[in-house]
Amino acid sequence: MAKAIRSLQSGLQIGNALLGRHGAGRGSVAQQVHDGDTIITELDGNVSVRFLGIDTPEVSFMLPNDNRFLGITNQAWADFLTDPFVNAPVEFTSSLGADLINHINDRLSPTVAANHAEHARVAHRRLETLVGADMNELGLDRDTFRLFMAFAHEVMDGFGRLLCFINRDQPSANIPTPRPDSYNERLLADGVTSPYFIWPNINPFRAHGSVIDAVPTAGDITNVVNDPSLAQARQFVQQARTDGAGIFGTDAVTAQPLILEPFELRFLARQSTPSRWVINLADLGTNTLLRPTNYHQIPNTEDRLFIPPQFVPLFEEQGWQRQK
């Protein structure tokens, strides 16, 4: 089925919708036109949901100068990830800088693609298992099972995907069993996904008067680090690393940790420089926004808080300084 919301190559986002439902059927024009500037609709097509706070290995992606999604198991990916810089534009490699290129080159080999594909398979199957188990536990089927979505600051990304924390829809907290953590959190706890914390989409249940009010104080990020959702997610990752689970150890058939971060594979394939600045959550007294290409200076992935470039001026107004 086609996507209800999608992006064109021009960058324009478009979508399709039907008149909304009324009772058991489709509503009439009179029933669904609410007023002069509001109409009730039902999206015509599937809607993709991107899980906030996590980043799983890619099952498929586009190679440079190719608009087709190609499975990471394809030999072309093995060839590309052996040396993604050999045919890369000079503007791209120069923008990355020697330190980041060395950081990536130190991990490259002909096995990187196979490693990535295997960890992608494990994460894919784990999510299938979690959703299927929830369906069975609630005594529902694919026609009656519903998902609960909690949105943070941004509801949709540039690809027409909803951005949220997602879980099984269970109105009662303890019936039939205690409500589990969100799928986002369960995947982190299982160690099958990397954390990917992007401000301000950290906690959907923490209200702020405005984005400006949500900017942490330079030199004291205690409130951010102590945020219940973020703190628990970071603890899940730390425990998974200690246990050697999933991407940190031997859960995958490859018996190797994940070599290349998913976002690294994407920016290499797109030949586009990372754009999000980074705060080190392990340094409670920091007032520095690390340059986007220096994210690797923070070794543990759960200690990275990415700041989209459009928000950087707000941080500077609150005393934050860009890394020189």
mmCIF file of C-alpha atoms in Angstrom:
data_model
loop_
_atom_site.group_PDB
_atom_site.id
_atom_site.type_symbol
_atom_site.label_atom_id
_atom_site.label_comp_id
_atom_site.label_asym_id
_atom_site.label_seq_id
_atom_site.Cartn_x
_atom_site.Cartn_y
_atom_site.Cartn_z
ATOM 1 C CA MET A 1 0.000 0.000 0.000
ATOM 2 C CA ALA A 2 1.293 3.460 -0.852
ATOM 3 C CA LYS A 3 2.496 5.863 1.815
ATOM 4 C CA ALA A 4 0.002 8.465 2.939
ATOM 5 C CA ILE A 5 2.758 11.035 3.517
ATOM 6 C CA ARG A 6 5.917 11.158 1.459
ATOM 7 C CA SER A 7 8.699 13.435 0.276
ATOM 8 C CA LEU A 8 9.420 14.332 -3.331
ATOM 9 C CA GLN A 9 12.955 14.691 -4.669
ATOM 10 C CA SER A 10 12.385 18.458 -4.634
ATOM 11 C CA GLY A 11 12.017 18.257 -0.855
ATOM 12 C CA LEU A 12 8.280 18.971 -0.918
ATOM 13 C CA GLN A 13 6.197 16.849 1.437
ATOM 14 C CA ILE A 14 2.868 15.672 0.064
ATOM 15 C CA GLY A 15 0.091 13.366 1.218
ATOM 16 C CA ASN A 16 -3.281 11.842 0.402
ATOM 17 C CA ALA A 17 -6.356 11.520 2.574
ATOM 18 C CA LEU A 18 -9.977 10.398 2.435
ATOM 19 C CA LEU A 19 -12.951 11.964 4.127
ATOM 20 C CA GLY A 20 -12.841 10.840 7.740
ATOM 21 C CA ARG A 21 -14.862 7.996 9.212
ATOM 22 C CA HIS A 22 -18.213 8.584 10.889
ATOM 23 C CA GLY A 23 -19.588 5.724 12.935
ATOM 24 C CA ALA A 24 -19.044 2.475 11.024
ATOM 25 C CA GLY A 25 -18.616 4.096 7.632
ATOM 26 C CA ARG A 26 -17.195 7.009 5.705
ATOM 27 C CA GLY A 27 -18.565 10.386 6.729
ATOM 28 C CA SER A 28 -20.344 12.707 4.341
ATOM 29 C CA VAL A 29 -19.017 16.096 3.324
ATOM 30 C CA ALA A 30 -21.460 17.752 5.717
ATOM 31 C CA GLN A 31 -20.353 15.510 8.583
ATOM 32 C CA GLN A 32 -16.629 15.964 8.042
ATOM 33 C CA VAL A 33 -16.340 19.654 7.185
ATOM 34 C CA HIS A 34 -15.938 21.027 10.685
ATOM 35 C CA ASP A 35 -15.738 24.713 9.805
ATOM 36 C CA GLY A 36 -14.341 26.995 7.123
ATOM 37 C CA ASP A 37 -10.732 25.950 7.707
ATOM 38 C CA THR A 38 -10.965 22.424 9.168
ATOM 39 C CA ILE A 39 -11.927 19.105 7.597
ATOM 40 C CA ILE A 40 -11.816 15.674 9.241
ATOM 41 C CA THR A 41 -9.834 13.175 7.178
ATOM 42 C CA GLU A 42 -8.427 9.666 7.253
ATOM 43 C CA LEU A 43 -4.968 9.177 5.760
ATOM 44 C CA ASP A 44 -5.059 7.207 2.519
ATOM 45 C CA GLY A 45 -2.104 4.861 2.806
ATOM 46 C CA ASN A 46 0.437 3.694 5.355
ATOM 47 C CA VAL A 47 2.289 6.060 7.674
ATOM 48 C CA SER A 48 5.865 5.252 8.712
ATOM 49 C CA VAL A 49 6.820 5.750 12.359
ATOM 50 C CA ARG A 50 10.438 6.538 13.301
ATOM 51 C CA PHE A 51 11.274 5.526 16.866
ATOM 52 C CA LEU A 52 12.789 8.364 18.885
ATOM 53 C CA GLY A 53 15.971 7.882 20.878
ATOM 54 C CA ILE A 54 17.271 4.865 18.981
ATOM 55 C CA ASP A 55 19.070 4.067 15.734
ATOM 56 C CA THR A 56 19.123 0.476 14.476
ATOM 57 C CA PRO A 57 21.445 -0.837 11.756
ATOM 58 C CA GLU A 58 20.115 -0.326 8.255
ATOM 59 C CA VAL A 59 18.488 -3.211 6.369
ATOM 60 C CA SER A 60 18.853 -1.296 3.110
ATOM 61 C CA PHE A 61 19.952 2.142 1.978
ATOM 62 C CA MET A 62 20.966 4.104 -1.101
ATOM 63 C CA LEU A 63 24.532 3.978 -2.351
ATOM 64 C CA PRO A 64 26.096 7.229 -3.611
ATOM 65 C CA ASN A 65 24.573 8.509 -6.852
ATOM 66 C CA ASP A 66 21.852 5.853 -6.766
ATOM 67 C CA ASN A 67 18.252 6.539 -5.737
ATOM 68 C CA ARG A 68 17.395 2.851 -5.263
ATOM 69 C CA PHE A 69 17.331 1.232 -1.844
ATOM 70 C CA LEU A 70 19.743 -1.684 -1.945
ATOM 71 C CA GLY A 71 19.971 -4.383 0.713
ATOM 72 C CA ILE A 72 23.096 -4.120 2.860
ATOM 73 C CA THR A 73 23.758 -7.800 2.082
ATOM 74 C CA ASN A 74 24.448 -6.864 -1.549
ATOM 75 C CA GLN A 75 28.098 -7.176 -2.602
ATOM 76 C CA ALA A 76 28.033 -3.539 -3.694
ATOM 77 C CA TRP A 77 27.817 -2.541 -0.047
ATOM 78 C CA ALA A 78 30.758 -4.729 0.888
ATOM 79 C CA ASP A 79 32.781 -3.060 -1.855
ATOM 80 C CA PHE A 80 31.698 0.439 -0.850
ATOM 81 C CA LEU A 81 32.289 0.057 2.895
ATOM 82 C CA THR A 82 35.759 -1.347 2.332
ATOM 83 C CA ASP A 83 36.784 2.175 1.298
ATOM 84 C CA PRO A 84 33.942 4.708 1.083
ATOM 85 C CA PHE A 85 36.376 7.563 0.475
ATOM 86 C CA VAL A 86 38.160 6.262 -2.620
ATOM 87 C CA ASN A 87 35.736 7.877 -5.090
ATOM 88 C CA ALA A 88 34.179 10.430 -2.764
ATOM 89 C CA PRO A 89 34.081 14.110 -3.788
ATOM 90 C CA VAL A 90 36.941 16.169 -2.399
ATOM 91 C CA GLU A 91 34.463 18.617 -0.866
ATOM 92 C CA PHE A 92 32.977 15.790 1.190
ATOM 93 C CA THR A 93 36.233 14.338 2.489
ATOM 94 C CA SER A 94 37.693 17.749 3.261
ATOM 95 C CA SER A 95 34.570 18.718 5.219
ATOM 96 C CA LEU A 96 34.866 15.593 7.383
ATOM 97 C CA GLY A 97 38.424 16.386 8.417
ATOM 98 C CA ALA A 98 41.348 14.066 9.039
ATOM 99 C CA ASP A 99 40.323 13.050 12.582
ATOM 100 C CA LEU A 100 36.886 11.766 11.597
ATOM 101 C CA ILE A 101 38.208 10.045 8.476
ATOM 102 C CA ASN A 102 40.834 8.286 10.586
ATOM 103 C CA HIS A 103 38.172 7.308 13.129
ATOM 104 C CA ILE A 104 36.148 5.658 10.364
ATOM 105 C CA ASN A 105 39.080 4.181 8.468
ATOM 106 C CA ASP A 106 40.307 2.411 11.590
ATOM 107 C CA ARG A 107 37.157 0.244 11.512
ATOM 108 C CA LEU A 108 36.728 -0.384 7.782
ATOM 109 C CA SER A 109 37.203 -3.795 6.206
ATOM 110 C CA PRO A 110 35.472 -6.082 3.677
ATOM 111 C CA THR A 111 33.350 -7.489 6.556
ATOM 112 C CA VAL A 112 31.734 -4.196 7.658
ATOM 113 C CA ALA A 113 28.667 -4.581 5.440
ATOM 114 C CA ALA A 114 28.043 -8.180 6.537
ATOM 115 C CA ASN A 115 28.425 -7.131 10.169
ATOM 116 C CA HIS A 116 25.931 -4.305 9.698
ATOM 117 C CA ALA A 117 23.444 -6.510 7.861
ATOM 118 C CA GLU A 118 23.534 -9.194 10.544
ATOM 119 C CA HIS A 119 22.930 -6.755 13.384
ATOM 120 C CA ALA A 120 20.115 -5.212 11.311
ATOM 121 C CA ARG A 121 18.553 -8.672 10.978
ATOM 122 C CA VAL A 122 18.751 -9.237 14.745
ATOM 123 C CA ALA A 123 17.095 -5.877 15.532
ATOM 124 C CA HIS A 124 14.423 -6.451 12.888
ATOM 125 C CA ARG A 125 13.518 -9.879 14.261
ATOM 126 C CA ARG A 126 13.589 -8.633 17.852
ATOM 127 C CA LEU A 127 11.012 -5.929 17.149
ATOM 128 C CA GLU A 128 8.824 -8.455 15.331
ATOM 129 C CA THR A 129 9.055 -10.737 18.366
ATOM 130 C CA LEU A 130 8.170 -7.956 20.813
ATOM 131 C CA VAL A 131 5.116 -6.821 18.838
ATOM 132 C CA GLY A 132 3.926 -10.399 18.297
ATOM 133 C CA ALA A 133 4.314 -11.222 21.989
ATOM 134 C CA ASP A 134 2.361 -8.106 22.980
ATOM 135 C CA MET A 135 -0.424 -9.034 20.576
ATOM 136 C CA ASN A 136 -0.680 -12.499 22.106
ATOM 137 C CA GLU A 137 -0.469 -11.240 25.684
ATOM 138 C CA LEU A 138 -3.348 -8.835 25.104
ATOM 139 C CA GLY A 139 -5.373 -11.533 23.336
ATOM 140 C CA LEU A 140 -5.661 -9.457 20.166
ATOM 141 C CA ASP A 141 -5.057 -10.040 16.463
ATOM 142 C CA ARG A 142 -3.784 -7.832 13.637
ATOM 143 C CA ASP A 143 -7.266 -6.355 13.161
ATOM 144 C CA THR A 144 -7.720 -5.364 16.810
ATOM 145 C CA PHE A 145 -4.165 -4.720 18.058
ATOM 146 C CA ARG A 146 -3.431 -1.018 18.411
ATOM 147 C CA LEU A 147 -0.281 0.995 19.008
ATOM 148 C CA PHE A 148 0.070 3.898 21.422
ATOM 149 C CA MET A 149 2.282 6.771 20.261
ATOM 150 C CA ALA A 150 3.690 9.560 22.418
ATOM 151 C CA PHE A 151 5.180 12.511 20.558
ATOM 152 C CA ALA A 152 7.874 14.871 21.804
ATOM 153 C CA HIS A 153 8.609 18.303 20.305
ATOM 154 C CA GLU A 154 8.588 17.334 16.632
ATOM 155 C CA VAL A 155 5.739 15.209 15.324
ATOM 156 C CA MET A 156 7.127 14.490 11.846
ATOM 157 C CA ASP A 157 10.531 14.428 10.157
ATOM 158 C CA GLY A 158 11.586 15.526 6.678
ATOM 159 C CA PHE A 159 10.761 12.104 5.233
ATOM 160 C CA GLY A 160 7.099 12.220 6.235
ATOM 161 C CA ARG A 161 7.594 9.816 9.153
ATOM 162 C CA LEU A 162 5.950 10.286 12.533
ATOM 163 C CA LEU A 163 8.486 10.707 15.351
ATOM 164 C CA CYS A 164 7.492 9.131 18.619
ATOM 165 C CA PHE A 165 7.910 6.740 21.496
ATOM 166 C CA ILE A 166 5.694 3.763 20.707
ATOM 167 C CA ASN A 167 4.181 0.944 22.715
ATOM 168 C CA ARG A 168 1.266 -1.452 22.726
ATOM 169 C CA ASP A 169 -2.007 0.331 23.425
ATOM 170 C CA GLN A 170 -3.056 -0.818 26.896
ATOM 171 C CA PRO A 171 -5.554 1.502 28.611
ATOM 172 C CA SER A 172 -5.129 -0.143 32.012
ATOM 173 C CA ALA A 173 -1.646 -0.001 33.545
ATOM 174 C CA ASN A 174 -1.907 -3.509 35.022
ATOM 175 C CA ILE A 175 -4.529 -5.404 33.018
ATOM 176 C CA PRO A 176 -3.948 -8.035 31.752
ATOM 177 C CA THR A 177 -0.328 -7.602 32.902
ATOM 178 C CA PRO A 178 1.755 -4.566 33.889
ATOM 179 C CA ARG A 179 2.319 -2.259 30.932
ATOM 180 C CA PRO A 180 5.882 -2.765 29.622
ATOM 181 C CA ASP A 181 8.366 -0.080 28.651
ATOM 182 C CA SER A 182 8.054 1.374 25.164
ATOM 183 C CA TYR A 183 9.518 -0.531 22.236
ATOM 184 C CA ASN A 184 12.169 2.192 22.039
ATOM 185 C CA GLU A 185 13.313 1.379 25.569
ATOM 186 C CA ARG A 186 12.961 -2.389 25.278
ATOM 187 C CA LEU A 187 15.175 -2.445 22.180
ATOM 188 C CA LEU A 188 17.812 -0.399 24.012
ATOM 189 C CA ALA A 189 17.634 -2.739 27.000
ATOM 190 C CA ASP A 190 18.080 -5.735 24.691
ATOM 191 C CA GLY A 191 21.183 -4.099 23.233
ATOM 192 C CA VAL A 192 20.035 -4.479 19.638
ATOM 193 C CA THR A 193 19.992 -0.765 18.831
ATOM 194 C CA SER A 194 22.239 2.247 19.306
ATOM 195 C CA PRO A 195 21.008 5.198 21.367
ATOM 196 C CA TYR A 196 20.416 8.305 19.287
ATOM 197 C CA PHE A 197 19.308 11.171 21.509
ATOM 198 C CA ILE A 198 18.346 14.250 19.508
ATOM 199 C CA TRP A 199 17.285 17.398 21.356
ATOM 200 C CA PRO A 200 14.523 18.418 22.035
ATOM 201 C CA ASN A 201 12.869 15.037 21.330
ATOM 202 C CA ILE A 202 13.915 13.436 24.603
ATOM 203 C CA ASN A 203 10.854 12.998 26.811
ATOM 204 C CA PRO A 204 7.293 13.204 25.451
ATOM 205 C CA PHE A 205 5.795 13.488 28.929
ATOM 206 C CA ARG A 206 7.786 16.502 30.047
ATOM 207 C CA ALA A 207 6.052 19.735 29.135
ATOM 208 C CA HIS A 208 7.835 23.019 28.499
ATOM 209 C CA GLY A 209 6.274 26.397 27.836
ATOM 210 C CA SER A 210 8.416 26.730 24.728
ATOM 211 C CA VAL A 211 11.523 25.359 23.074
ATOM 212 C CA ILE A 212 13.455 28.265 24.565
ATOM 213 C CA ASP A 213 12.410 27.172 28.062
ATOM 214 C CA ALA A 214 13.699 23.665 27.305
ATOM 215 C CA VAL A 215 17.263 24.795 26.501
ATOM 216 C CA PRO A 216 19.539 23.510 29.298
ATOM 217 C CA THR A 217 21.704 25.949 31.213
ATOM 218 C CA ALA A 218 25.277 26.249 29.989
ATOM 219 C CA GLY A 219 27.648 24.845 32.579
ATOM 220 C CA ASP A 220 24.980 22.778 34.341
ATOM 221 C CA ILE A 221 23.163 20.007 32.487
ATOM 222 C CA THR A 222 22.047 18.202 35.651
ATOM 223 C CA ASN A 223 18.372 18.648 34.796
ATOM 224 C CA VAL A 224 18.874 17.078 31.381
ATOM 225 C CA VAL A 225 20.892 14.145 32.683
ATOM 226 C CA ASN A 226 18.359 13.532 35.473
ATOM 227 C CA ASP A 227 15.391 13.510 33.097
ATOM 228 C CA PRO A 228 13.689 10.175 33.952
ATOM 229 C CA SER A 229 13.264 8.999 30.360
ATOM 230 C CA LEU A 230 16.797 9.894 29.307
ATOM 231 C CA ALA A 231 18.362 8.545 32.500
ATOM 232 C CA GLN A 232 16.616 5.192 32.158
ATOM 233 C CA ALA A 233 17.534 4.901 28.463
ATOM 234 C CA ARG A 234 21.192 5.592 29.240
ATOM 235 C CA GLN A 235 21.155 2.999 32.019
ATOM 236 C CA PHE A 236 19.726 0.419 29.628
ATOM 237 C CA VAL A 237 22.584 1.042 27.207
ATOM 238 C CA GLN A 238 25.223 0.933 29.924
ATOM 239 C CA GLN A 239 23.884 -2.398 31.182
ATOM 240 C CA ALA A 240 23.740 -3.848 27.658
ATOM 241 C CA ARG A 241 27.388 -2.863 27.160
ATOM 242 C CA THR A 242 28.359 -4.451 30.487
ATOM 243 C CA ASP A 243 26.527 -7.649 29.495
ATOM 244 C CA GLY A 244 28.053 -7.677 26.012
ATOM 245 C CA ALA A 245 24.566 -7.853 24.532
ATOM 246 C CA GLY A 246 23.596 -7.291 20.913
ATOM 247 C CA ILE A 247 25.585 -4.546 19.230
ATOM 248 C CA PHE A 248 28.072 -4.620 22.106
ATOM 249 C CA GLY A 249 28.952 -8.278 21.927
ATOM 250 C CA THR A 250 28.029 -11.701 20.717
ATOM 251 C CA ASP A 251 24.253 -11.882 20.301
ATOM 252 C CA ALA A 252 24.484 -11.670 16.526
ATOM 253 C CA VAL A 253 25.644 -14.577 14.385
ATOM 254 C CA THR A 254 28.710 -12.533 13.484
ATOM 255 C CA ALA A 255 29.779 -12.745 17.153
ATOM 256 C CA GLN A 256 31.140 -9.224 16.809
ATOM 257 C CA PRO A 257 30.048 -5.827 18.108
ATOM 258 C CA LEU A 258 28.479 -3.475 15.577
ATOM 259 C CA ILE A 259 31.368 -1.918 13.667
ATOM 260 C CA LEU A 260 29.760 1.101 12.011
ATOM 261 C CA GLU A 261 27.045 3.231 13.610
ATOM 262 C CA PRO A 262 23.852 3.451 11.508
ATOM 263 C CA PHE A 263 24.105 7.232 11.139
ATOM 264 C CA GLU A 264 27.725 6.806 10.024
ATOM 265 C CA LEU A 265 26.670 4.450 7.244
ATOM 266 C CA ARG A 266 24.041 6.979 6.174
ATOM 267 C CA PHE A 267 26.300 10.018 5.983
ATOM 268 C CA LEU A 268 28.969 8.007 4.158
ATOM 269 C CA ALA A 269 26.419 6.794 1.624
ATOM 270 C CA ARG A 270 24.879 10.240 1.211
ATOM 271 C CA GLN A 271 28.335 11.810 1.086
ATOM 272 C CA SER A 272 26.997 14.516 3.357
ATOM 273 C CA THR A 273 28.775 15.947 6.388
ATOM 274 C CA PRO A 274 27.178 15.413 9.839
ATOM 275 C CA SER A 275 25.278 18.560 10.776
ATOM 276 C CA ARG A 276 24.156 18.083 14.385
ATOM 277 C CA TRP A 277 26.272 19.576 17.156
ATOM 278 C CA VAL A 278 26.864 17.419 20.230
ATOM 279 C CA ILE A 279 26.773 17.799 24.008
ATOM 280 C CA ASN A 280 28.722 15.408 26.219
ATOM 281 C CA LEU A 281 26.234 14.164 28.818
ATOM 282 C CA ALA A 282 29.081 12.669 30.837
ATOM 283 C CA ASP A 283 30.374 16.194 31.590
ATOM 284 C CA LEU A 284 27.793 17.803 33.879
ATOM 285 C CA GLY A 285 29.614 21.149 33.831
ATOM 286 C CA THR A 286 29.978 21.440 30.084
ATOM 287 C CA ASN A 287 29.077 24.600 28.210
ATOM 288 C CA THR A 288 30.531 23.437 24.881
ATOM 289 C CA LEU A 289 28.740 22.276 21.763
ATOM 290 C CA LEU A 290 31.127 19.882 20.047
ATOM 291 C CA ARG A 291 31.437 20.246 16.303
ATOM 292 C CA PRO A 292 29.254 17.771 14.350
ATOM 293 C CA THR A 293 32.330 16.035 12.954
ATOM 294 C CA ASN A 294 33.736 15.523 16.465
ATOM 295 C CA TYR A 295 30.937 13.342 17.842
ATOM 296 C CA HIS A 296 33.492 10.518 18.160
ATOM 297 C CA GLN A 297 35.320 12.492 20.854
ATOM 298 C CA ILE A 298 32.532 11.196 23.120
ATOM 299 C CA PRO A 299 33.320 7.460 23.180
ATOM 300 C CA ASN A 300 30.092 6.096 24.681
ATOM 301 C CA THR A 301 27.075 6.544 22.432
ATOM 302 C CA GLU A 302 24.650 7.062 25.331
ATOM 303 C CA ASP A 303 26.632 10.157 26.371
ATOM 304 C CA ARG A 304 25.938 11.983 23.100
ATOM 305 C CA LEU A 305 23.096 14.493 22.897
ATOM 306 C CA PHE A 306 22.750 15.761 19.325
ATOM 307 C CA ILE A 307 21.617 19.328 18.725
ATOM 308 C CA PRO A 308 20.114 20.132 15.290
ATOM 309 C CA PRO A 309 21.758 23.210 13.739
ATOM 310 C CA GLN A 310 18.549 25.270 13.734
ATOM 311 C CA PHE A 311 18.541 25.198 17.543
ATOM 312 C CA VAL A 312 22.185 26.147 18.070
ATOM 313 C CA PRO A 313 21.466 29.935 18.208
ATOM 314 C CA LEU A 314 19.044 29.284 21.088
ATOM 315 C CA PHE A 315 21.803 27.491 22.984
ATOM 316 C CA GLU A 316 24.250 30.321 22.309
ATOM 317 C CA GLU A 317 21.758 32.786 23.776
ATOM 318 C CA GLN A 318 21.875 30.684 26.951
ATOM 319 C CA GLY A 319 25.674 30.846 27.171
ATOM 320 C CA TRP A 320 26.692 27.775 25.190
ATOM 321 C CA GLN A 321 29.816 28.041 23.042
ATOM 322 C CA ARG A 322 30.567 26.300 19.784
ATOM 323 C CA GLN A 323 33.737 24.240 19.756
ATOM 324 C CA LYS A 324 36.419 25.996 17.709
#
